[in-house]
XYZ file of C-alpha atoms in Angstrom:
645
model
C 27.597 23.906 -25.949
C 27.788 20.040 -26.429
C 26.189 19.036 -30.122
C 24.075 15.786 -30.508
C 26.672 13.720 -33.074
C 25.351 13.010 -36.420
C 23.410 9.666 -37.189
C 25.319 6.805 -38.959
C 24.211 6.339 -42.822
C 22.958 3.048 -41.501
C 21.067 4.334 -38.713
C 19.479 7.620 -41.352
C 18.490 5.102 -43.790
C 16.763 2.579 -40.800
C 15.013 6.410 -40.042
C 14.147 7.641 -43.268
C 12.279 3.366 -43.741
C 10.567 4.066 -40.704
C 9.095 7.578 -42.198
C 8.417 6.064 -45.163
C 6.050 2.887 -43.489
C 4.766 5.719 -41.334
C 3.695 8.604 -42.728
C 0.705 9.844 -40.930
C 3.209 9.635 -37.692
C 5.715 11.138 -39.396
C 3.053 13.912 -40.392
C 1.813 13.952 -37.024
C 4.956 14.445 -34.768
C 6.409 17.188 -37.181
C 3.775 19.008 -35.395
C 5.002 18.613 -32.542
C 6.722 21.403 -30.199
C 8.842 18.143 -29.023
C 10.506 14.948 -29.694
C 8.452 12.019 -29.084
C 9.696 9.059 -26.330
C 10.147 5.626 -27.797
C 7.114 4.151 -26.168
C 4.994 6.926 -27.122
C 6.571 5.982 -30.913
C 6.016 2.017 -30.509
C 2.251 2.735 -29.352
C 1.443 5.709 -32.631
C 3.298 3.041 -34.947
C 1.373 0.326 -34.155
C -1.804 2.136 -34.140
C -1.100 2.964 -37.991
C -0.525 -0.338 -38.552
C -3.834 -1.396 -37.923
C -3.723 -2.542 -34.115
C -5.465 -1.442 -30.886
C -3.046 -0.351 -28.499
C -2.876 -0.623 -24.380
C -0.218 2.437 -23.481
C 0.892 2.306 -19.647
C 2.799 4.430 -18.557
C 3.443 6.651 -15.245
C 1.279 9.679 -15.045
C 3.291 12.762 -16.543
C 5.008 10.629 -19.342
C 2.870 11.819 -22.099
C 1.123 8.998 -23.034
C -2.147 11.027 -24.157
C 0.223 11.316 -27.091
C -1.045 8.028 -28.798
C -4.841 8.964 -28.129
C -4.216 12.216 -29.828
C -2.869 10.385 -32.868
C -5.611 7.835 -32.805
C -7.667 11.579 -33.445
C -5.524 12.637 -36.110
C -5.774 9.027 -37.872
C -9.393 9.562 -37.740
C -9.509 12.907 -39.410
C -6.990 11.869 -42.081
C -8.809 8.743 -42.988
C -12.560 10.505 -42.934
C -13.193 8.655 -39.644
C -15.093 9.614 -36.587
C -13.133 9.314 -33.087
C -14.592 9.399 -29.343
C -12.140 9.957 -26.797
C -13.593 9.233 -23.408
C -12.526 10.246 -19.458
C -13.632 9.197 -16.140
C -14.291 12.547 -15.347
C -16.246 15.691 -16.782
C -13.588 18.297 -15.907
C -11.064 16.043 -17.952
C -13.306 15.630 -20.972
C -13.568 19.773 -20.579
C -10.287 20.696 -20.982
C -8.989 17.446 -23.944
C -11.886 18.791 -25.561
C -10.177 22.561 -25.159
C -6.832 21.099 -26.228
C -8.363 19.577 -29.382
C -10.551 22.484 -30.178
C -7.400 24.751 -30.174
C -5.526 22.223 -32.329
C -8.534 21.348 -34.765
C -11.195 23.952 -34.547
C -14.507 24.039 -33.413
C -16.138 22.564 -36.371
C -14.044 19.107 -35.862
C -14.677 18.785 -32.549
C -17.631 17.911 -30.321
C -17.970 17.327 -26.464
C -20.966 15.233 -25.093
C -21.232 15.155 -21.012
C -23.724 14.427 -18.287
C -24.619 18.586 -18.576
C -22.901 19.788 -21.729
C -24.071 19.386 -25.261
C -21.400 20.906 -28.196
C -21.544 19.827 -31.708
C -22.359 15.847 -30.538
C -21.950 14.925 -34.392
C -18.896 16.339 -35.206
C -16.071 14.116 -36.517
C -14.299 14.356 -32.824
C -16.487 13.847 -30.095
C -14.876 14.340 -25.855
C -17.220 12.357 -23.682
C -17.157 10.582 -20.384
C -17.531 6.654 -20.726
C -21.041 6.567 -19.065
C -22.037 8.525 -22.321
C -20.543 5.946 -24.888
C -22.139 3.273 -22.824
C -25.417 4.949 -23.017
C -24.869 5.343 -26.830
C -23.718 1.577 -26.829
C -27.609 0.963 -25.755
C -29.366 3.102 -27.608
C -27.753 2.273 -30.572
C -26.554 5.540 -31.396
C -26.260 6.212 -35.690
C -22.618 7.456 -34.924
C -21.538 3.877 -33.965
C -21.215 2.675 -37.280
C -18.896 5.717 -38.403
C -16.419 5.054 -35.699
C -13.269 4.305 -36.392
C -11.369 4.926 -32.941
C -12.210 4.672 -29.479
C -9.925 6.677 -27.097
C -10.323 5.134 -23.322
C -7.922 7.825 -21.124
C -7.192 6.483 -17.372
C -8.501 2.829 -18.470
C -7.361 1.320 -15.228
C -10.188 3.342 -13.751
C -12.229 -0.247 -14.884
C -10.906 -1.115 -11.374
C -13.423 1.408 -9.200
C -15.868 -0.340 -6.770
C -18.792 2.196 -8.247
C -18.027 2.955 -12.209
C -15.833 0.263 -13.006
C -17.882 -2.135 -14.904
C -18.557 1.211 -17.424
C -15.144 1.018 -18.860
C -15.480 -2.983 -19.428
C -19.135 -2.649 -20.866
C -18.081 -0.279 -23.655
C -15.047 -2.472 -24.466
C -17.520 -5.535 -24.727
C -20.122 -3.564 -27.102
C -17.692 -1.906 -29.258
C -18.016 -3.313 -33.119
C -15.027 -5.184 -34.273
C -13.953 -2.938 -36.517
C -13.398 0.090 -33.632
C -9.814 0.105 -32.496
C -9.356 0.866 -29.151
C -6.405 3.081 -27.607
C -6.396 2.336 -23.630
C -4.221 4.759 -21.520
C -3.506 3.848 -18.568
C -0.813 4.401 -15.575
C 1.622 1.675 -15.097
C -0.245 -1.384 -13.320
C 2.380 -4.474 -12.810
C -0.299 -7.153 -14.858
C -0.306 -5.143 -17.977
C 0.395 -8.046 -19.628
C -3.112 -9.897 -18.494
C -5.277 -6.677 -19.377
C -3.440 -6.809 -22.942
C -4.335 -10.796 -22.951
C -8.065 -9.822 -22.430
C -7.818 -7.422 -24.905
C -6.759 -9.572 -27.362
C -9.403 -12.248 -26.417
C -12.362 -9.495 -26.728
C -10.987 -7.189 -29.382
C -8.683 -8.845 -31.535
C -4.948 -8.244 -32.281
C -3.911 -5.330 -29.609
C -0.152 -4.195 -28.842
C 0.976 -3.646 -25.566
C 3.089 -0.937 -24.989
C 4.415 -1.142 -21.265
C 7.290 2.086 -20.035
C 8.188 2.557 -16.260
C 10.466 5.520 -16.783
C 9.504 8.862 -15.273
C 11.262 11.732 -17.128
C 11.312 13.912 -14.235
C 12.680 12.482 -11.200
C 10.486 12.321 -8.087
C 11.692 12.929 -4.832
C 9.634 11.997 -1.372
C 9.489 14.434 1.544
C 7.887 14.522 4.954
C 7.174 17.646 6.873
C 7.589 17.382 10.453
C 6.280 20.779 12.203
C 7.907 23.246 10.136
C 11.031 20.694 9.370
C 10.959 19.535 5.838
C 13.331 16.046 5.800
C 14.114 13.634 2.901
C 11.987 10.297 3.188
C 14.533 8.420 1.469
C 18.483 8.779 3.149
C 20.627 9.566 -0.180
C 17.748 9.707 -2.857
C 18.881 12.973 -4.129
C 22.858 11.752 -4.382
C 24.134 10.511 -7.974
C 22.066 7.273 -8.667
C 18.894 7.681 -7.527
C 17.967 4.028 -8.830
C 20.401 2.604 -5.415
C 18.295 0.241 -2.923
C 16.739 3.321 -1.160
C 16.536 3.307 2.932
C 14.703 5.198 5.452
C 16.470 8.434 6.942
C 17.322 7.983 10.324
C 17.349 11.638 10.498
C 13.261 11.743 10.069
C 12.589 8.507 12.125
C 14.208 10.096 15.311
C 12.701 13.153 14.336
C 9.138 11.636 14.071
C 9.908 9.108 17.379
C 10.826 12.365 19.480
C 7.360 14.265 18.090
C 5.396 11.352 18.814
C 6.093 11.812 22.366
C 4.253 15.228 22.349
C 1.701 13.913 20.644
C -1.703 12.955 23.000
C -1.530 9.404 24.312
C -2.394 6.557 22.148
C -1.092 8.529 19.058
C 1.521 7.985 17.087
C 4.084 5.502 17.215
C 5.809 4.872 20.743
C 3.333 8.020 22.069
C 2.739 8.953 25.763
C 2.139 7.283 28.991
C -0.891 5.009 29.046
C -3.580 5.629 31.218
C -2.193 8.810 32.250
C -2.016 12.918 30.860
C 0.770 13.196 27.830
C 3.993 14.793 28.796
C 5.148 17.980 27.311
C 2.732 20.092 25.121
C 0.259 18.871 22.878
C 1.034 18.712 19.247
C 0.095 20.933 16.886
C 0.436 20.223 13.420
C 1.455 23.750 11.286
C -1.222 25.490 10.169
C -1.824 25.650 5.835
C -0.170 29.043 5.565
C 3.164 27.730 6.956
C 2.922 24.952 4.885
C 2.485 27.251 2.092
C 5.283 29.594 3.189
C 8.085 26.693 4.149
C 7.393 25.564 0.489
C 7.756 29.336 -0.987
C 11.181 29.600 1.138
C 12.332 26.437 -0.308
C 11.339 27.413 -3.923
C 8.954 24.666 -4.202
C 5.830 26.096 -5.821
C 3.769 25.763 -7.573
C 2.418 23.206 -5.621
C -0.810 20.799 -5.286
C -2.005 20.279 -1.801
C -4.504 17.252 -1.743
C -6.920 17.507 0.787
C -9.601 14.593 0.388
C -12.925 17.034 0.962
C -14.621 19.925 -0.835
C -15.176 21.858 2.575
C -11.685 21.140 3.261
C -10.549 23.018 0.356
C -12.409 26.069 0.594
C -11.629 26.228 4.230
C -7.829 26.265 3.183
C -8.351 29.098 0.861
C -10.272 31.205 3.544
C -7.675 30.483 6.106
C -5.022 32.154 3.369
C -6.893 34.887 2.425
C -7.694 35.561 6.411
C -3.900 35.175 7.131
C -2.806 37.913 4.460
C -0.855 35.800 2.317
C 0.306 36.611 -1.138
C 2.697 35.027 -3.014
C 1.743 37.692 -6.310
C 3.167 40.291 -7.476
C 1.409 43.767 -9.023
C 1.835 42.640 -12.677
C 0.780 39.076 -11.894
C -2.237 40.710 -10.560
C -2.993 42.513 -13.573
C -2.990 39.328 -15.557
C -5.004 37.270 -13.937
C -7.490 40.286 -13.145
C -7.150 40.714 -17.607
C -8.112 36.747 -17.604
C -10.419 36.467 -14.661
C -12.591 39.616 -16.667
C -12.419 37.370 -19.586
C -13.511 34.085 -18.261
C -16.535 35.644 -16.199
C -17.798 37.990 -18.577
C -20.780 35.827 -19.252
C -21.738 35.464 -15.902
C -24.821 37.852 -14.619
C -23.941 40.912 -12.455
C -26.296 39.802 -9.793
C -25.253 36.580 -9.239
C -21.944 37.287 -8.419
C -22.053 37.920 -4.823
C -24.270 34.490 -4.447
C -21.650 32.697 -6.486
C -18.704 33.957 -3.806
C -16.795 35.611 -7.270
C -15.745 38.479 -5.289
C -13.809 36.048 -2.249
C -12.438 33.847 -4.997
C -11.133 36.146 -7.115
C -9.434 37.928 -4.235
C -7.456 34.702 -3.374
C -7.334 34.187 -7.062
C -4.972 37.385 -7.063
C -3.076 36.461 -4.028
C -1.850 33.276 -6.100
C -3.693 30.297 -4.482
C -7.043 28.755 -5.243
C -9.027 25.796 -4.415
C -10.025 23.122 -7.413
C -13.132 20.433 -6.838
C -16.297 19.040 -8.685
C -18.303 21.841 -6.494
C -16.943 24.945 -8.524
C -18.769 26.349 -10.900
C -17.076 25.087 -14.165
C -16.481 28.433 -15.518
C -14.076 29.092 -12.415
C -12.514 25.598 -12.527
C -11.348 26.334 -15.667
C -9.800 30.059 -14.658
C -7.841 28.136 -12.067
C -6.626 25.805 -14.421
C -5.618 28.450 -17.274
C -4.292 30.221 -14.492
C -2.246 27.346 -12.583
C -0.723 26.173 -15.785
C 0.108 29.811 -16.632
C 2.367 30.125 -13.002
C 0.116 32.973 -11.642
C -1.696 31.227 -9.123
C 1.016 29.187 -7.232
C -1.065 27.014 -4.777
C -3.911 24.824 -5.793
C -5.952 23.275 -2.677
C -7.513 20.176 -4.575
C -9.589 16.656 -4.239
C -8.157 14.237 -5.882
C -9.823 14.296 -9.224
C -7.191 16.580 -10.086
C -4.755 13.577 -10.600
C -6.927 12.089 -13.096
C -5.311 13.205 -15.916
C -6.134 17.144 -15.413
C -2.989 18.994 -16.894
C -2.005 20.896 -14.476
C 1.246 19.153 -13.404
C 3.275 21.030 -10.751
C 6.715 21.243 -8.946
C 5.362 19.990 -5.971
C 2.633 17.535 -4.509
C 1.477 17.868 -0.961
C -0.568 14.855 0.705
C -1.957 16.546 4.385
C -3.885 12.952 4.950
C -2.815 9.376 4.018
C -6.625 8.558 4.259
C -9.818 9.126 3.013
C -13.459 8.310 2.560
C -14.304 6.198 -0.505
C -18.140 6.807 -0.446
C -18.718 4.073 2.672
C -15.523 3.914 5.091
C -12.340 6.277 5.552
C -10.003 3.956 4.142
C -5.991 4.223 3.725
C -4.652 5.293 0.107
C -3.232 2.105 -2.149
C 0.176 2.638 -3.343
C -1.379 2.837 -6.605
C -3.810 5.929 -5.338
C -0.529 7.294 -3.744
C 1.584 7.466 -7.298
C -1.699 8.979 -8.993
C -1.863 11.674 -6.785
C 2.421 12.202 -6.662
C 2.857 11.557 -10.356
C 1.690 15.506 -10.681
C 4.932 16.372 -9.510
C 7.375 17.230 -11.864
C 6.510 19.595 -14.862
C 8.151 18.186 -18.468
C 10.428 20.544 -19.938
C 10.236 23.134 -17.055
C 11.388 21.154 -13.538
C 14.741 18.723 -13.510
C 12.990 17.087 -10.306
C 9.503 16.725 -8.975
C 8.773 16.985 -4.762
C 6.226 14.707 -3.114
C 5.869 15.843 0.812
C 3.393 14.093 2.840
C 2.374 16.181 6.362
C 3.663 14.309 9.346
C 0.908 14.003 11.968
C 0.676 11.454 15.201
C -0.152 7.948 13.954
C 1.886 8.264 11.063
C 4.686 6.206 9.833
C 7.628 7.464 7.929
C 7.786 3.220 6.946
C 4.522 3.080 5.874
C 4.966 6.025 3.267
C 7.940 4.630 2.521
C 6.384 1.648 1.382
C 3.509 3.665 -0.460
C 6.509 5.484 -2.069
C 8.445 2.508 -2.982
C 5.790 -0.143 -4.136
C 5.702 -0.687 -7.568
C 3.400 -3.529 -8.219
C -0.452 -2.257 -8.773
C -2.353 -4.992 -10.322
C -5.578 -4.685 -12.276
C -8.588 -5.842 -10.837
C -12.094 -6.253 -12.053
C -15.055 -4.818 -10.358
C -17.507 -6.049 -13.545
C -20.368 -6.650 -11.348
C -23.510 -7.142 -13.594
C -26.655 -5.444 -12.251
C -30.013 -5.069 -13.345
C -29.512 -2.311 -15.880
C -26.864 -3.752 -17.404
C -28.456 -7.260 -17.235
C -32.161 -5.702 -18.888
C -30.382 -3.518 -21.409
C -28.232 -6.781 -22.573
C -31.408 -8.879 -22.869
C -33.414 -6.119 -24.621
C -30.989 -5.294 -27.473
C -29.462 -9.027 -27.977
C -30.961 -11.389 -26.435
C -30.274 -13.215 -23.092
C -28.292 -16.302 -24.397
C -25.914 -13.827 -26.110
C -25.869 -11.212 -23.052
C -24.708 -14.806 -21.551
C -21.884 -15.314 -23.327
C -21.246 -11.711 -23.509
C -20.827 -11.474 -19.675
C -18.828 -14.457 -19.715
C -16.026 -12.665 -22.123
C -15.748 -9.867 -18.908
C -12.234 -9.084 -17.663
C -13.340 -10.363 -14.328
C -14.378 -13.523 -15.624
C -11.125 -14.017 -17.425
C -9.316 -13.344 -14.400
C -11.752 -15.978 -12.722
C -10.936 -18.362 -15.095
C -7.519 -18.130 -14.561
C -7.685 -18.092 -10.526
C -9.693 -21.679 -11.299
C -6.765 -23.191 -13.122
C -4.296 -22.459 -10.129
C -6.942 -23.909 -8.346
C -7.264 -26.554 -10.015
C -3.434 -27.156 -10.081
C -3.425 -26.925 -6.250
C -6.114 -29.940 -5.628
C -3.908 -31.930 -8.033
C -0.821 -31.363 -6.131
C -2.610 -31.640 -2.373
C -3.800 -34.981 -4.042
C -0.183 -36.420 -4.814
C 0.635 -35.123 -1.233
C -2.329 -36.765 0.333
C -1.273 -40.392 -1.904
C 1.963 -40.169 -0.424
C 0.724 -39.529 3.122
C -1.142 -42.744 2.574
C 1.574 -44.745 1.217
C 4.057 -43.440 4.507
C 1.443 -44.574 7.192
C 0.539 -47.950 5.218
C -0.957 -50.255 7.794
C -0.952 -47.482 10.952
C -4.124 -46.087 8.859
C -6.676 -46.432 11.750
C -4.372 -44.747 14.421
C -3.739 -41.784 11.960
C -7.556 -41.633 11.762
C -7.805 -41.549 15.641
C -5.359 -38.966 15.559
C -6.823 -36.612 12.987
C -9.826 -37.009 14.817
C -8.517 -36.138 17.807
C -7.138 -33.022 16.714
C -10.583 -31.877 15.746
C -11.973 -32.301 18.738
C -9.015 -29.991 20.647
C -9.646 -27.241 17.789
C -13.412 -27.288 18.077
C -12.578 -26.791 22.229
C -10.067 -24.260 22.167
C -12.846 -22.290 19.670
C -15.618 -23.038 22.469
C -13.415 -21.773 25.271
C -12.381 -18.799 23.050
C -16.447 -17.542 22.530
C -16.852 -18.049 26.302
C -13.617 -16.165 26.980
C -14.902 -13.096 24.643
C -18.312 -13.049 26.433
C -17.062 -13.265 29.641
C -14.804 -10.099 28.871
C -17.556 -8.498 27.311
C -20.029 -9.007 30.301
C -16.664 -7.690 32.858
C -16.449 -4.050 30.289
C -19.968 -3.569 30.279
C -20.138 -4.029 34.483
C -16.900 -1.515 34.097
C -19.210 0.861 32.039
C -22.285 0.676 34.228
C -20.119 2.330 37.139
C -19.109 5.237 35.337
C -20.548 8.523 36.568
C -20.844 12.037 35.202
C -17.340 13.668 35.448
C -15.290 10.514 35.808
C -12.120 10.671 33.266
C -11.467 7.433 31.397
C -8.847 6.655 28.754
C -10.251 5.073 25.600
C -7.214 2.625 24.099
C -7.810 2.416 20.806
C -9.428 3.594 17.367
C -10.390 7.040 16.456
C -11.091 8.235 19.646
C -7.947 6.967 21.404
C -7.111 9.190 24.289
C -8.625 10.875 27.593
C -12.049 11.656 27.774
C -14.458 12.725 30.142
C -17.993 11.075 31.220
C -21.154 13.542 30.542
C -23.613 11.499 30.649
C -23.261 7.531 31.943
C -25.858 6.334 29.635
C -27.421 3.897 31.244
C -29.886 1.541 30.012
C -32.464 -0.981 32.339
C -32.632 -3.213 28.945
C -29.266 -2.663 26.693
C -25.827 -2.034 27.294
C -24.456 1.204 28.859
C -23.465 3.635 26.156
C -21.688 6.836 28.192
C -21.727 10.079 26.605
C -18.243 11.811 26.493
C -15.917 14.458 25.084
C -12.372 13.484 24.084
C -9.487 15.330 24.128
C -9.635 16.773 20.196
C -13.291 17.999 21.671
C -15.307 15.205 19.853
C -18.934 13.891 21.489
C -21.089 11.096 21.646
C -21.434 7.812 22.999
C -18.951 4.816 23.478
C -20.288 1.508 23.588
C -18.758 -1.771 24.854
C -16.898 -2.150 21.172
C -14.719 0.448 22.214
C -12.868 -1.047 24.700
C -10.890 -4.615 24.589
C -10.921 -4.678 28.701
C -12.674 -3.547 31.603
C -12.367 0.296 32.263
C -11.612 2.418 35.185
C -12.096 6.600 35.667
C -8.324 7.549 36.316
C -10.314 10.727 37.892
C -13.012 13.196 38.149
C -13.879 16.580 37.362
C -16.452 19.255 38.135
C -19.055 19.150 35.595
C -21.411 22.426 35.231
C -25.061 21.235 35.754
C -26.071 22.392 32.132
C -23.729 21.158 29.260
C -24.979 22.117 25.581
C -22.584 19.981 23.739
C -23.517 21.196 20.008
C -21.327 24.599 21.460
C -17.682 23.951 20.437
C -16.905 26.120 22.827
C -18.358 24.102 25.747
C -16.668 20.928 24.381
């Protein structure tokens, strides 16, 4: 067995200096089961030196490290410390970690429902409760000495956003705050800000992922590499697409219904071959179990989604446990649940989780009871439950890292559209891949289906630029609390110190810089055309008047198509089959009802092919539609029945 070699006087006296400037970190990482990174040293060093700190980093690389050590700083110097998460089930289980590290009576945890020891020297919130405590005025404010903000670059979400920027605004001057965040490509900026609003803060950027992530697709029951040669000696090579998985996809897509998928069907008429069937979740459990690549995470973007994926196990008779793994987690299940009241058991659906519980898969979302969350996470991070069926606030920081990451959708809803994930939103979720200290590789597979392109995950897998933007928004609470508790020329300049604003500010001086140089161009424009200046007039002129035309003919060209598809749609009848080009409900369906109005346009009632109703309207089709056929209807149709559909 290879032997590290032994430091160089010079290089144990440059260590035993750096002990000596930094002894609380030198205190601090003694304690620790491992040896720290040098990012994770830089951002604890300069914390004891007096600075705030911005820590970015990819999600797995320990940089939770620092905000623990901002904790410890605050015990050692008599200090209080908040540490504050996006999310309640993260601020559950830091404030388990430091309770098991500190003890009870150091630690506190304030959330929307939970109340424990709120004046303790340590308090675990979410940021919605600092900012509330901002407002009020809260007595602890004073005390503070640290400010914890874990998954900062959640300041960027549409909804909560502006949260994360109002408690950086109101924080005294003499809080320091630790921001953790995953790698974002304008650290650099958000450290700027920082600076601006908070005084001297130290950025502390690392890309490297200590356990190397490979990216999988599953097509059928086919599991291929994403990447041709990503698992061969240098993984950092200029990465390509594997032919192997784009024929494979091409010659799937041509099973799948018409209009899906890349290079699909025939248009207009039935799809050749049988219809595709994606596998079902066991056999995506099973073809991971064969390849020994559980645990694993499978991301499905819906509550009801996961519990219907842990019915569909249990149903199936999967079990991936063994008799003394069910023992354990029967031991810890007992002890988890003891508080909870005989009766209410059967209401709570104990007896059907804890069944799949035993079996070794569960299903993790802001719906369970928090008493069972937490049993799945013990349990996950213990190896007895192998499968986790999750939303994706489990890649908010949640320990429960895992070999394997499964993505069955590359969409989802974001509270007002289904919308496609952001590369950024695509690393969060695959960065739980890969367990430190326990896996030499992490897995990421995303679930082929029709529509999907092995380039575009490629280019979700490869991108590595996620900038940092603003959503401060002031609103009327924010804008009545400002003006109650300082005033409203101070809430002024307050607002005007946002991270938006300074982003703003500098989008104006490129602006600005862009006038200035369309200027020069338009002086020498000038000075080219000298005395031809009327003709160039007549010509610019002219130019406008072809371009306000061709926009003319254009509207008249869209009505007129628009009057021809709604003529199309008036001489639909029941039974007449009709393909439907494009958007979600590309394919063949079937007329049930013509819909026709004396006053509006027609809006015919159909059922597609993946047994969806309801009405089409003009917006549905770019160009006049014809029934490629008809069918025998049955004179009573009750389309709420799935099995009439």
């Amino acid at each position: 067995m290879a032997t590290s070699p032994s430091p160089s006087p010079a290089e144990a006296y440059a260590a035993s200096r750096r002990r000596a400037k930094h002894p609380q970190l030198t205190r601090f990482s003694a304690e620790s089961a491992f040896e720290f990174d040098d990012f994770q040293i830089r951002g604890c060093e300069a914390l004891e030196e007096g600075h705030g700190v911005l820590v970015c980093a990819p999600t797995g690389a320990g940089k939770t490290v620092v905000g623990e050590f901002a904790v410890h700083l605050a015990l050692a110097e008599g200090r209080k410390c908040f540490y504050t998460t996006p999310i309640k089930a993260l601020s559950n289980q830091k404030y388990a970690d430091l309770v098991e590290r500190y003890g009870n009576d150091a630690v506190g945890l304030l959330t929307g429902d939970t109340s424990i020891n709120g004046n303790a020297q340590v308090v675990v919130m979410t940021t919605e409760v600092l900012r509330n405590m901002l407002y009020a005025g809260s007595s602890a404010i004073p005390e503070l000495g640290y400010v914890v903000m874990d998954e900062v670059h959640y300041l960027a979400d549409r909804f909560r956003g502006a949260v994360w920027e109002e408690v950086i605004l109101h924080l005294p001057g003499h809080v320091r705050v630790v921001g953790l965040s995953a790698t974002v490509s304008n650290a650099e900026e958000f450290g700027e800000w920082l600076v601006e609003v908070r005084g001297d803060t130290t950025v502390v950027v690392d890309e490297h992922r200590p356990v190397p992530l490979w990216q999988h697709m599953l097509v059928g029951n086919q599991l291929l590499d994403l990447f041709a040669g990503q698992n061969e000696a240098d993984p950092g090579e200029q990465l390509r697409i594997n032919p192997t998985l784009l024929r494979k996809t091409d010659d799937m897509g041509r099973f799948a219904p018409n209009f899906r998928g890349p290079r699909g069907g025939r248009r207009g008429g039935p799809p050749r071959g049988p219809r595709f069937r994606p596998p079902s979740r066991v056999d995506v459990v099973e073809r991971l179990d064969h390849a020994g690549l559980l645990p694993a995470i499978v991301f499905i973007f819906s509550r009801a989604g996961c519990d219907a994926a842990v019915a569909q196990c249990v149903r199936s008779g999967l079990r991936l446990n063994g008799p003394d793994q069910v023992e354990e987690i029967r031991r810890i299940v007992d002890e988890r649940t003891a508080e909870l009241p005989e009766g209410d058991l059967g209401v709570l659906g104990y007896w059907e989780w804890r069944e799949a519980l035993e079996r070794g898969f569960a299903g993790h979302h802001a719906g369970l009871l928090p008493a069972f969350k937490e049993t799945v996470e013990e349990l996950f991070v213990r190896g007895l439950v192998k499968v986790v069926f999750a939303t994706e606030t489990l890649a908010l920081g949640i320990n429960m890292p895992a070999r394997t990451v499964v993505l069955e959708r590359l969409v989802k809803y974001n509270g007002e559209a289904h919308v496609d994930l952001t590369p950024g939103e695509y690393t969060q979720l695959t960065g739980r891949a890969g367990r430190r200290g326990i896996d030499i590789e992490g897995h990421a597979v995303v679930a082929w289906q029709p529509g999907v392109d092995p380039k575009a995950v490629a280019g979700l897998a490869s991108t590595r630029t996620y900038p940092l933007r603003s959503s401060f928004r002031p609103g009327y609470n924010m804008a009545v609390n400002l003006v109650a508790q300082v005033g409203a020329d101070a809430a002024r300049d307050l607002l005007e110190q946002s991270f938006a604003q300074f982003q703003a500010d500098r989008s104006v001086v490129g602006t600005a810089r862009r006038i200035e140089r369309n200027k020069e161009a338009l002086k020498g424009y000038t000075a080219a055309i000298s005395g031809d200046f009327e003709q160039m007039l007549e010509y610019v002129e002219l130019r406008a008047q072809i371009s306000a035309r061709e926009k003319i003919l254009s509207r008249q060209n869209t009505s007129s198509r628009r009057a021809e598809t709604a003529q199309s749609l008036e001489k639909l009848r029941k039974g007449d089959v009709i393909p439907v080009p494009a958007g979600r409900r590309a394919g063949l369906a079937v007329v049930v009802d013509p819909g026709l109005d004396p006053i509006r346009e027609p809006r015919p009632v159909v059922v597609t092919e993946d047994r969806w109703s309801g009405p089409l309207s003009v917006a549905d089709f770019p160009a006049p539609v014809e029934a490629l056929g008809r069918i025998k209807l049955p004179k009573h149709l009750e389309l709420r029945s799935p099995k009439t559909r």
